[in-house]
Amino acid sequence: MKAETFRHSMPFGAEVLDDGAVRFALWAPDAKSVELCLEHDGAEKLLAMTSDASGFYRLTTKDARAGSRYRYRIDSDLRVPDPASRFNADDVHGASIVIDPRCYPWTDAESDWRGRPWIEAVIYELHLGTFTTDGTFRAAIERLDYLAELGVTALEIMPVADFPGRNNWGYDGVLLFAPESRYGTPDDFKALIEAAHASGLIVLLDVVYNHFGPDGNYLNAYASQYFTEHYHTPWGAAVNFGDEGSRAVRDFCIHNVLYWLEEYRLDGLRFDAVHEIRDESPQNILREIAEAVHQGPGSERHVHLILENDHNAASFLKRSESGQPFWYTAQWNDDFHHAMHVLLTNETGGYYCDYTEAPARYLARALAEGFSYQGEPSKHRDGAARGEPSADLPPTAFVSFLQNHDQVGNTAFGLRINATAEVAAMRAATALLLLSPMPPLLFMGQEFATDQPFPFFCDFGPPLSDLVTAGRRKEFERFPAFRDPEAQQKIPDPNAPETVRSAVVDWSALDRDEHHGWLEFHRALLQLRHAEIAPRLAGVKGAAASYRMFTPHAFQVTWQLGDGSYLTLSANLGEASAPKLVKPEGELLHAEPERAATEFRHGSLPAWSVLWHLARAPQ
């Protein structure tokens, strides 16, 4: 069997050349001098690097090879890891390791992999460190067949860029090219991706370009132009994508995107909180990234780029005449989640206040038109307009979910929604989620209604650990239940080992009837999705859906699908029966609960019920 190798060449970092020598390059415009520090058997060898007018320091040497440990010494003093390190075995403050990606032998079956079309997407978000007891890339392989049998087609892995300590959600990464050593080596990550492809699963990775983590980030010491004071984010000065020196910063992020897609053969990326990426350049960095992908790996296989964007900027999701994305494939649809969450829990605090007036109407609009907020004023944002018109986009441009890491973990105790919502309500919501034309996302354990929390956790050293714990508890003092300092102390300490342990998925729950029943419920719905919904999504267009409210909690949405068929959702997401809904054309695909179909024929829809009808296109 032929083996293929994949490498993404970069103008920075350590590159093993064909003759075995290693070329090192570091952008350090603030440094007066930079030396390469090669470490071997406790000894250190210093080699001077030469600079150019652009601020790059470079050196090619045969004193290094694949496996060599190295750092850079700045101004004869500070030793720092390579910001483009491919691997840091001893965490973010330790030495970087030279990696030759050509040493991993991808199989010829892998090299023929072209991904899967987006219309087939059923996404499963997971955190590597808590998905299995071992919390490693290799351990995750053991669950791939289970996910494929469930009906999942896409893994979405929370960030694996090297972060400080052993435990972290991943959004505090500082070495963006280095897979977290706690999870395994670069080869281990590649093995997971290759095994996922063998199981028919595409792999998406979360990436973060809106900030660097607070511990282990040395960039300000030698390249302060990575940041700009012209804009500020929740993490401080913004990453510099438009001021002096921004070309090098933009290239750093663009190469990071291409690196993950080309060197690791990932099938796509999910971009964290892009509303905090501040760039008013003529060519926005997000568009430049997308164009680089479409001209590169995206020209050869299916590559999907997903956004998280609180601004609901529909323009990033624009389609061509043929229906192909100009830039981004889809966006996480917070509007869907928030409206559904209010319906399921009656929660009204924080951003949920924007949906409390008419949650079912906001949900119906999100289903039919993409976003609930398309330029309307947001109460949560002090009346500022939020969003752009989205009705002309296809439903496949919006990822729907009932849970994800944020919406679970950003609660005080990291509780799952099934801990507060009624079973009948959760079943109706699940049937709505999994059969709509929008790609659904499940958060690990959701498919069997796990009772386990997913609290916020990290592993910082003092004094940062104390500040994070205090800050986490202070976040919730605006809620009546946590105004008392004693109540705040009950919120889990993010740095405590027991906090991360509580989040490790308990797979033994599947042996209990209650949880196994939820698994079978999800599996049956996904089988129906793959048989009747997904095949009809090819060619689905925007402006091809409508919704109608019948009561404050009952509505119908109808989509014209890509093959000309019509899919209709009839939903009553309230406590009272809803009379006089219109009977849709076509056959009944699914009723939840089952008795809802009978009552609907007699003119009403019972509380917490969902019906799906399909009017097939003439043959």
XYZ file of C-alpha atoms in Angstrom:
619
model
C 0.000 0.000 0.000
C 1.398 3.335 -1.043
C 2.014 5.903 1.704
C 1.502 9.622 1.166
C 3.031 12.479 3.098
C 1.563 15.911 3.646
C 3.398 19.055 4.707
C 2.444 22.697 4.738
C 5.502 24.871 4.121
C 5.643 28.103 6.103
C 7.922 31.167 6.056
C 8.427 30.876 9.838
C 9.017 28.145 12.390
C 11.287 25.135 11.875
C 11.306 23.366 8.493
C 13.288 20.189 7.840
C 14.864 20.508 4.392
C 15.488 17.747 1.871
C 19.164 17.494 2.861
C 18.272 17.021 6.550
C 19.235 20.530 7.643
C 16.661 22.650 9.459
C 15.689 26.195 8.546
C 14.557 28.337 11.474
C 12.704 31.649 11.131
C 11.211 33.962 13.757
C 9.476 37.294 13.257
C 10.864 39.451 16.062
C 10.804 43.116 14.929
C 11.308 44.426 18.493
C 14.402 42.317 19.199
C 17.961 43.629 18.887
C 19.310 40.083 18.548
C 17.989 36.527 18.374
C 19.902 33.297 18.911
C 18.829 29.746 18.303
C 19.240 27.647 21.466
C 19.658 23.959 20.651
C 19.240 21.683 23.670
C 20.723 18.201 23.901
C 21.419 16.039 26.980
C 21.153 19.052 29.285
C 23.611 21.115 27.259
C 22.791 24.164 25.186
C 24.312 25.365 21.935
C 23.746 28.992 20.892
C 23.756 29.959 17.215
C 23.336 33.556 16.067
C 20.487 34.284 13.661
C 20.582 37.000 10.993
C 17.839 39.582 10.555
C 16.365 41.351 7.560
C 14.481 44.608 7.062
C 11.103 42.935 7.641
C 11.993 41.907 11.192
C 12.583 38.211 10.466
C 15.542 36.377 12.021
C 16.675 33.288 10.109
C 19.188 30.465 10.316
C 19.683 27.182 8.461
C 21.827 24.604 10.221
C 22.715 20.918 10.115
C 23.275 21.014 13.884
C 19.520 20.439 14.207
C 17.381 17.608 12.873
C 13.902 16.161 13.319
C 13.444 15.641 17.066
C 15.818 18.439 18.109
C 14.711 20.575 21.035
C 15.111 24.315 20.618
C 14.165 27.768 21.825
C 15.026 31.310 20.799
C 17.033 33.647 23.022
C 15.893 37.251 22.718
C 18.449 40.050 23.313
C 20.879 37.683 25.087
C 18.355 37.171 27.866
C 14.841 35.796 27.459
C 14.403 32.228 26.172
C 11.104 31.592 24.424
C 9.498 28.687 22.565
C 8.782 29.000 18.864
C 5.342 30.593 18.349
C 5.057 28.377 15.257
C 6.225 25.259 17.101
C 4.778 22.057 15.707
C 5.107 20.397 19.124
C 5.997 21.337 22.705
C 6.249 18.174 24.782
C 6.913 20.062 28.039
C 4.022 22.533 27.835
C 3.967 26.119 26.618
C 7.026 27.348 28.537
C 9.239 24.436 27.487
C 11.427 23.825 24.476
C 9.915 23.357 21.043
C 10.628 20.177 19.084
C 11.523 20.015 15.402
C 8.897 17.917 13.618
C 9.220 16.558 10.090
C 5.602 15.972 9.005
C 6.800 13.833 6.116
C 7.548 11.081 8.626
C 3.859 10.297 9.138
C 2.808 7.810 6.430
C -0.750 8.597 5.483
C -2.188 5.592 3.636
C -3.266 5.757 0.026
C -6.847 5.296 1.228
C -6.380 8.486 3.207
C -4.898 10.383 0.275
C -8.019 9.530 -1.754
C -10.273 11.006 0.912
C -12.281 13.943 -0.447
C -14.477 14.599 2.565
C -18.266 14.727 2.602
C -20.663 17.340 1.216
C -22.046 19.770 3.769
C -25.651 18.680 3.185
C -24.799 15.431 4.992
C -23.475 17.188 8.109
C -24.560 15.951 11.534
C -22.015 17.481 13.880
C -20.789 16.113 17.216
C -18.833 18.591 19.321
C -16.377 17.090 21.786
C -13.615 18.068 24.167
C -10.639 15.737 23.764
C -9.624 15.779 27.414
C -13.025 14.727 28.767
C -14.492 12.702 25.899
C -12.756 9.582 27.247
C -11.246 8.583 30.583
C -7.719 8.780 29.154
C -8.469 12.066 27.399
C -6.115 11.478 24.448
C -6.221 11.492 20.664
C -5.679 7.730 20.562
C -8.373 7.006 23.152
C -10.952 8.941 21.117
C -10.486 6.485 18.245
C -12.296 3.852 20.292
C -15.571 5.826 20.046
C -15.564 6.547 16.300
C -17.610 3.525 15.240
C -20.166 4.347 17.939
C -20.558 7.869 16.516
C -20.846 6.629 12.935
C -23.524 4.116 13.974
C -25.376 6.894 15.800
C -25.634 8.843 12.550
C -22.968 11.453 13.187
C -21.024 12.459 10.079
C -18.750 15.205 11.467
C -16.594 15.508 14.572
C -16.047 19.030 15.816
C -13.104 19.068 18.202
C -12.675 21.927 20.651
C -9.293 23.688 20.259
C -6.171 21.564 20.632
C -3.591 24.350 20.224
C -1.097 24.029 23.100
C -2.421 25.652 26.276
C -0.865 26.062 29.748
C -1.312 23.231 32.242
C -2.992 19.863 31.801
C -6.640 20.890 31.640
C -8.304 23.626 29.633
C -11.286 24.119 27.359
C -8.710 25.011 24.706
C -9.550 28.663 24.125
C -6.444 29.770 26.061
C -4.032 28.370 23.481
C -0.740 30.190 22.869
C 1.120 27.870 20.470
C -1.332 27.716 17.603
C 0.558 25.151 15.494
C 1.330 22.673 18.302
C -1.244 20.033 19.287
C -1.655 19.945 23.058
C 0.879 17.446 24.434
C -1.568 16.334 27.135
C -3.599 14.753 24.309
C -0.636 13.164 22.529
C 1.823 13.836 19.727
C 1.196 15.293 16.255
C 1.247 11.730 14.919
C -1.416 10.736 17.441
C -3.692 13.523 16.238
C -3.132 12.483 12.630
C -3.981 8.897 13.578
C -7.298 10.068 15.036
C -8.126 12.023 11.887
C -7.173 9.105 9.643
C -9.293 6.716 11.720
C -12.235 9.109 11.592
C -12.008 9.241 7.806
C -11.906 5.451 7.697
C -15.200 5.491 9.644
C -16.692 7.968 7.156
C -16.473 10.924 9.537
C -15.186 14.349 8.596
C -13.179 16.212 11.237
C -13.591 19.901 12.047
C -11.314 21.752 14.476
C -12.012 24.870 16.537
C -9.417 27.603 16.006
C -9.008 30.885 17.880
C -7.665 34.054 16.248
C -9.333 36.684 18.424
C -6.769 36.470 21.255
C -3.888 34.476 22.718
C -4.092 32.858 26.143
C -2.860 34.730 29.245
C -0.093 32.294 30.232
C 2.791 31.355 27.928
C 2.280 34.154 25.409
C 5.715 35.750 24.871
C 4.864 37.673 21.705
C 4.860 41.102 23.337
C 8.483 40.585 24.362
C 9.783 40.608 20.796
C 6.861 41.265 18.420
C 4.480 43.731 20.053
C 2.969 44.421 16.629
C 0.961 41.223 17.021
C -1.440 43.428 18.995
C -3.064 46.817 18.543
C -4.386 49.273 21.108
C -6.778 50.712 18.526
C -9.283 48.026 19.486
C -9.928 46.187 22.699
C -11.569 42.841 23.296
C -12.642 41.030 26.484
C -9.034 39.741 26.622
C -7.274 43.104 26.195
C -5.603 44.643 23.152
C -6.920 43.159 19.916
C -4.867 40.982 17.599
C -3.447 43.313 14.944
C -4.979 42.635 11.540
C -4.911 46.172 10.155
C -2.216 48.372 11.707
C 1.534 48.555 11.085
C 3.096 45.100 10.998
C -0.250 43.420 10.361
C 0.933 41.665 7.200
C 3.082 39.305 9.239
C 0.242 38.715 11.706
C -2.249 38.024 8.930
C 0.172 35.599 7.295
C 0.655 33.843 10.638
C -3.081 33.150 10.912
C -3.575 32.291 7.235
C -0.731 29.791 7.377
C -2.177 28.335 10.579
C -5.459 27.703 8.776
C -3.743 26.095 5.795
C -1.414 24.122 8.085
C -4.292 22.355 9.848
C -6.090 21.660 6.593
C -3.093 20.493 4.582
C -0.712 18.920 7.092
C -3.401 17.272 9.210
C -5.916 16.637 6.424
C -8.713 18.216 8.442
C -12.012 18.710 6.652
C -12.778 22.132 8.028
C -12.432 24.641 10.824
C -14.772 26.435 13.180
C -13.639 30.008 13.919
C -14.243 31.120 17.489
C -15.999 34.440 18.230
C -15.051 36.237 15.032
C -16.986 39.309 16.181
C -13.917 39.952 18.353
C -11.615 39.890 15.315
C -11.286 43.621 14.641
C -10.258 44.475 11.097
C -11.335 47.393 8.951
C -8.840 46.684 6.176
C -10.037 46.811 2.541
C -9.633 43.015 2.524
C -11.053 41.719 5.802
C -8.839 38.997 7.271
C -11.761 36.554 7.420
C -12.346 36.901 3.702
C -8.636 36.620 2.951
C -8.495 33.403 4.977
C -11.491 31.944 3.179
C -10.126 32.819 -0.259
C -6.785 31.197 0.587
C -8.623 28.023 1.562
C -10.835 27.959 -1.527
C -7.819 28.483 -3.787
C -5.815 25.851 -1.883
C -7.146 22.675 -0.222
C -10.753 23.652 -0.911
C -10.129 23.390 -4.643
C -9.325 19.670 -4.294
C -11.832 18.353 -1.762
C -14.718 19.321 0.505
C -13.477 21.856 3.076
C -16.017 23.508 5.363
C -15.435 26.811 7.182
C -17.806 27.552 10.074
C -18.201 30.806 12.009
C -19.233 31.780 15.491
C -20.329 35.394 15.061
C -22.485 37.247 17.576
C -22.974 40.046 15.018
C -25.041 37.781 12.733
C -23.066 39.116 9.753
C -24.868 37.230 6.998
C -22.570 38.746 4.344
C -19.809 36.273 5.282
C -22.183 33.443 4.303
C -23.052 34.806 0.841
C -23.577 32.227 -1.928
C -22.748 32.268 -5.631
C -25.347 31.748 -8.358
C -24.580 28.037 -8.214
C -25.148 27.993 -4.460
C -21.485 27.655 -3.421
C -20.214 29.773 -0.509
C -18.032 32.702 -1.523
C -16.385 32.578 1.898
C -17.938 30.609 4.778
C -20.067 27.492 4.716
C -22.193 28.104 7.797
C -22.523 29.832 11.157
C -23.488 28.579 14.577
C -27.015 29.935 15.021
C -27.263 31.336 18.531
C -30.740 32.678 17.728
C -32.064 29.138 17.309
C -30.526 28.081 20.599
C -31.551 31.123 22.620
C -35.181 31.067 21.495
C -35.433 27.321 22.112
C -33.728 27.662 25.501
C -36.270 30.250 26.649
C -39.090 27.958 25.555
C -37.584 24.984 27.389
C -36.524 26.708 30.614
C -38.308 30.095 30.875
C -34.890 31.622 31.591
C -34.829 35.387 30.968
C -31.422 36.597 32.194
C -28.524 37.838 30.053
C -28.930 37.529 26.305
C -32.106 35.481 26.770
C -33.962 38.742 27.465
C -33.964 39.377 23.704
C -36.221 36.352 23.154
C -38.623 36.382 26.105
C -41.296 38.494 24.414
C -42.084 35.876 21.750
C -39.651 32.939 21.849
C -41.627 30.702 19.477
C -41.871 33.480 16.897
C -38.126 34.116 17.137
C -37.539 30.391 16.696
C -39.874 30.159 13.703
C -38.109 33.083 12.040
C -34.712 31.474 12.652
C -35.940 28.253 11.061
C -37.386 29.991 8.008
C -34.920 32.849 7.506
C -31.699 31.939 9.304
C -31.375 34.632 11.944
C -34.024 35.944 14.321
C -32.154 39.241 14.553
C -31.507 40.695 11.106
C -30.876 44.319 12.049
C -33.433 44.790 14.811
C -32.460 46.505 18.098
C -31.215 44.185 20.834
C -32.283 44.900 24.393
C -29.305 42.931 25.689
C -26.991 45.208 23.682
C -28.594 48.431 24.973
C -30.700 48.887 21.874
C -27.923 48.472 19.319
C -28.927 46.931 16.002
C -27.863 43.318 15.605
C -27.589 41.262 12.461
C -27.980 41.497 8.713
C -30.762 40.191 6.430
C -30.369 36.424 6.046
C -33.544 35.132 4.375
C -31.786 34.839 1.016
C -29.386 32.228 2.426
C -30.124 28.488 2.327
C -30.975 26.713 5.591
C -27.713 24.769 5.311
C -25.854 28.002 6.164
C -27.026 27.808 9.796
C -25.936 25.225 12.369
C -28.625 24.537 14.978
C -28.090 23.187 18.478
C -29.706 22.727 21.879
C -26.349 22.412 23.650
C -22.721 23.249 22.988
C -19.693 23.837 25.179
C -20.550 27.511 25.712
C -24.235 27.142 26.453
C -23.587 24.343 28.946
C -20.287 25.460 30.420
C -21.142 29.135 30.825
C -23.810 28.339 33.387
C -22.711 28.476 37.013
C -22.498 24.698 37.450
C -22.180 23.602 33.830
C -25.570 21.879 33.903
C -27.104 20.278 30.836
C -30.445 21.592 29.623
C -32.086 18.226 30.328
C -31.406 18.881 34.024
C -34.127 21.562 34.008
C -36.345 20.938 30.956
C -39.187 18.399 31.017
C -38.757 15.110 29.162
C -41.663 15.790 26.776
C -40.234 19.204 25.942
C -36.767 17.777 25.310
C -38.134 15.070 23.033
C -40.051 17.622 20.972
C -37.041 19.918 20.774
C -34.802 17.032 19.730
C -37.181 15.938 16.974
C -37.242 19.518 15.719
C -33.452 19.852 15.849
C -32.561 16.602 14.107
C -35.064 16.745 11.240
C -34.842 20.399 10.201
C -32.921 21.301 7.024
C -30.325 23.063 9.169
C -27.240 20.972 10.019
C -27.704 19.857 13.646
C -24.984 19.848 16.299
C -24.893 17.587 19.347
C -22.601 18.162 22.315
C -20.888 15.041 23.641
C -23.192 12.958 25.802
C -26.314 14.818 24.655
C -27.396 11.833 22.582
C -27.979 9.760 25.732
C -29.108 12.655 27.960
C -26.071 12.521 30.183
C -26.560 13.846 33.692
C -22.981 15.034 33.860
C -22.118 18.714 33.867
C -19.562 20.407 31.677
C -18.251 23.200 33.912
C -15.603 25.706 32.940
C -12.133 24.403 33.885
C -8.490 25.345 33.439
C -5.099 24.706 35.055
C -3.295 27.985 35.659
C -0.613 28.499 38.274
C -0.793 31.226 40.938
C -1.485 34.098 40.995
C -3.440 33.731 37.747
C -5.354 30.725 39.075
C -6.714 32.742 42.006
C -7.704 35.605 39.721
C -9.535 33.275 37.338
C -11.425 31.565 40.161
C -12.472 34.872 41.698
C -13.407 36.302 38.298
C -15.469 33.242 37.409
C -17.510 33.547 40.599
C -17.920 37.294 40.240
C -19.417 36.777 36.742
C -22.550 35.379 38.344
C -23.148 37.979 41.039
C -25.661 39.720 38.726
C -27.945 36.693 39.153
C -30.130 36.816 42.290
C -29.111 33.299 43.332
C -25.422 34.304 43.509
C -25.472 37.806 45.000
C -24.511 36.345 48.346
C -20.722 35.708 48.529
C -21.410 32.393 50.270
C -23.503 31.264 47.287
C -20.718 32.299 44.932
C -18.301 30.023 46.773
C -20.423 27.045 45.709
C -19.587 27.673 42.045
C -16.922 25.117 41.059
C -13.315 26.298 41.168
C -12.133 26.112 37.530
C -8.622 25.104 38.632
C -9.687 22.304 40.982
C -8.953 18.765 39.708
C -12.424 17.601 40.719
C -13.982 20.189 38.383
C -12.470 18.688 35.254
C -13.052 15.156 36.563
C -16.773 15.884 36.840
C -16.881 16.615 33.100
C -15.391 13.294 31.907
C -18.100 11.474 29.969
C -19.476 8.475 31.854
C -20.080 5.975 29.070
C -21.363 3.390 31.544
C -24.624 5.376 31.607
C -25.486 3.687 28.313
C -26.050 0.486 30.281
C -29.041 2.106 32.016
C -32.425 1.932 30.283
C -33.208 5.639 30.555
C -30.026 6.734 28.834
C -30.044 3.926 26.285
C -33.587 4.943 25.353
C -32.446 8.468 24.575
C -29.635 7.055 22.432
C -32.092 4.965 20.411
C -34.366 8.011 20.020
C -31.504 10.039 18.544
C -30.384 7.153 16.345
C -33.861 6.658 14.864
C -34.262 10.366 14.105
C -30.859 10.526 12.438
C -31.656 7.468 10.337
C -34.765 9.283 9.145
C -32.744 12.431 8.467
C -30.204 10.570 6.338
C -32.935 8.714 4.442
C -35.419 11.524 3.763
C -33.964 14.973 4.521
C -30.254 15.078 3.628
C -30.641 13.679 0.072
C -33.058 16.517 -0.722
C -30.819 19.348 0.477
C -28.564 19.480 -2.589
C -29.418 22.684 -4.407
C -31.657 24.046 -1.643
C -31.898 27.808 -2.003
C -32.551 30.804 0.164
C -35.823 32.729 0.198
C -37.589 29.381 -0.205
C -39.159 29.078 3.252
C -42.016 30.721 5.117
C -43.486 30.565 8.592
C -46.873 31.236 10.144
C -47.802 31.675 13.800
C -51.099 30.202 15.053
C -50.740 30.816 18.794
C -47.889 32.369 20.797
C -46.316 28.886 20.973
C -47.618 27.099 17.867
C -46.359 27.640 14.330
C -45.675 26.049 10.991
C -42.606 26.394 8.776
C -42.430 25.162 5.182
C -39.252 24.792 3.132
C -38.916 24.029 -0.568
C -35.989 21.621 -0.724
C -33.453 21.212 -3.488
C -35.333 18.485 -5.333
C -38.565 20.496 -5.436
C -40.236 18.711 -2.526
C -41.795 20.592 0.381
C -40.977 19.902 4.032
C -43.356 21.234 6.668
C -42.851 21.484 10.409
C -45.905 21.850 12.635
C -44.868 22.597 16.205
C -46.529 23.428 19.486
C -43.852 24.295 22.024
C -46.137 25.321 24.849
C -48.092 23.833 27.721
C -51.569 24.179 26.153
C -53.082 22.427 23.157
C -53.076 24.475 19.942
C -56.188 24.377 17.715
C -56.751 24.925 14.002
C -53.321 24.516 12.431
C -53.382 23.986 8.691
C -52.951 20.388 7.551
C -49.813 20.256 5.396
C -49.536 18.522 2.050
C -47.711 15.232 1.831
C -47.045 12.257 4.052
C -46.270 12.265 7.741
C -42.558 11.593 8.336
C -42.510 11.802 12.116
C -44.742 12.705 15.038
C -43.487 13.466 18.516
C -45.243 12.291 20.584
C -46.841 9.592 18.464
C -50.375 10.495 19.591
C -49.885 14.018 18.193
C -50.587 12.682 14.683
C -54.045 11.469 15.720
C -54.946 14.669 17.556
C -53.690 16.740 14.642
C -56.082 14.945 12.297
C -58.874 15.975 14.646
C -57.924 19.633 14.493
C -55.476 20.315 17.304
C -51.849 19.862 18.265
C -51.120 18.781 21.848
C -48.635 20.490 24.138
C -44.956 19.951 23.351
C -45.478 18.236 20.026
C -43.732 18.292 16.657
C -44.930 16.922 13.327
C -42.937 16.666 10.111
C -44.649 16.260 6.715
C -42.973 15.759 3.338
C -44.653 16.481 0.007
C -42.423 14.734 -2.473
C -41.656 16.340 -5.810
C -43.350 14.753 -8.835
C -41.102 12.181 -10.500
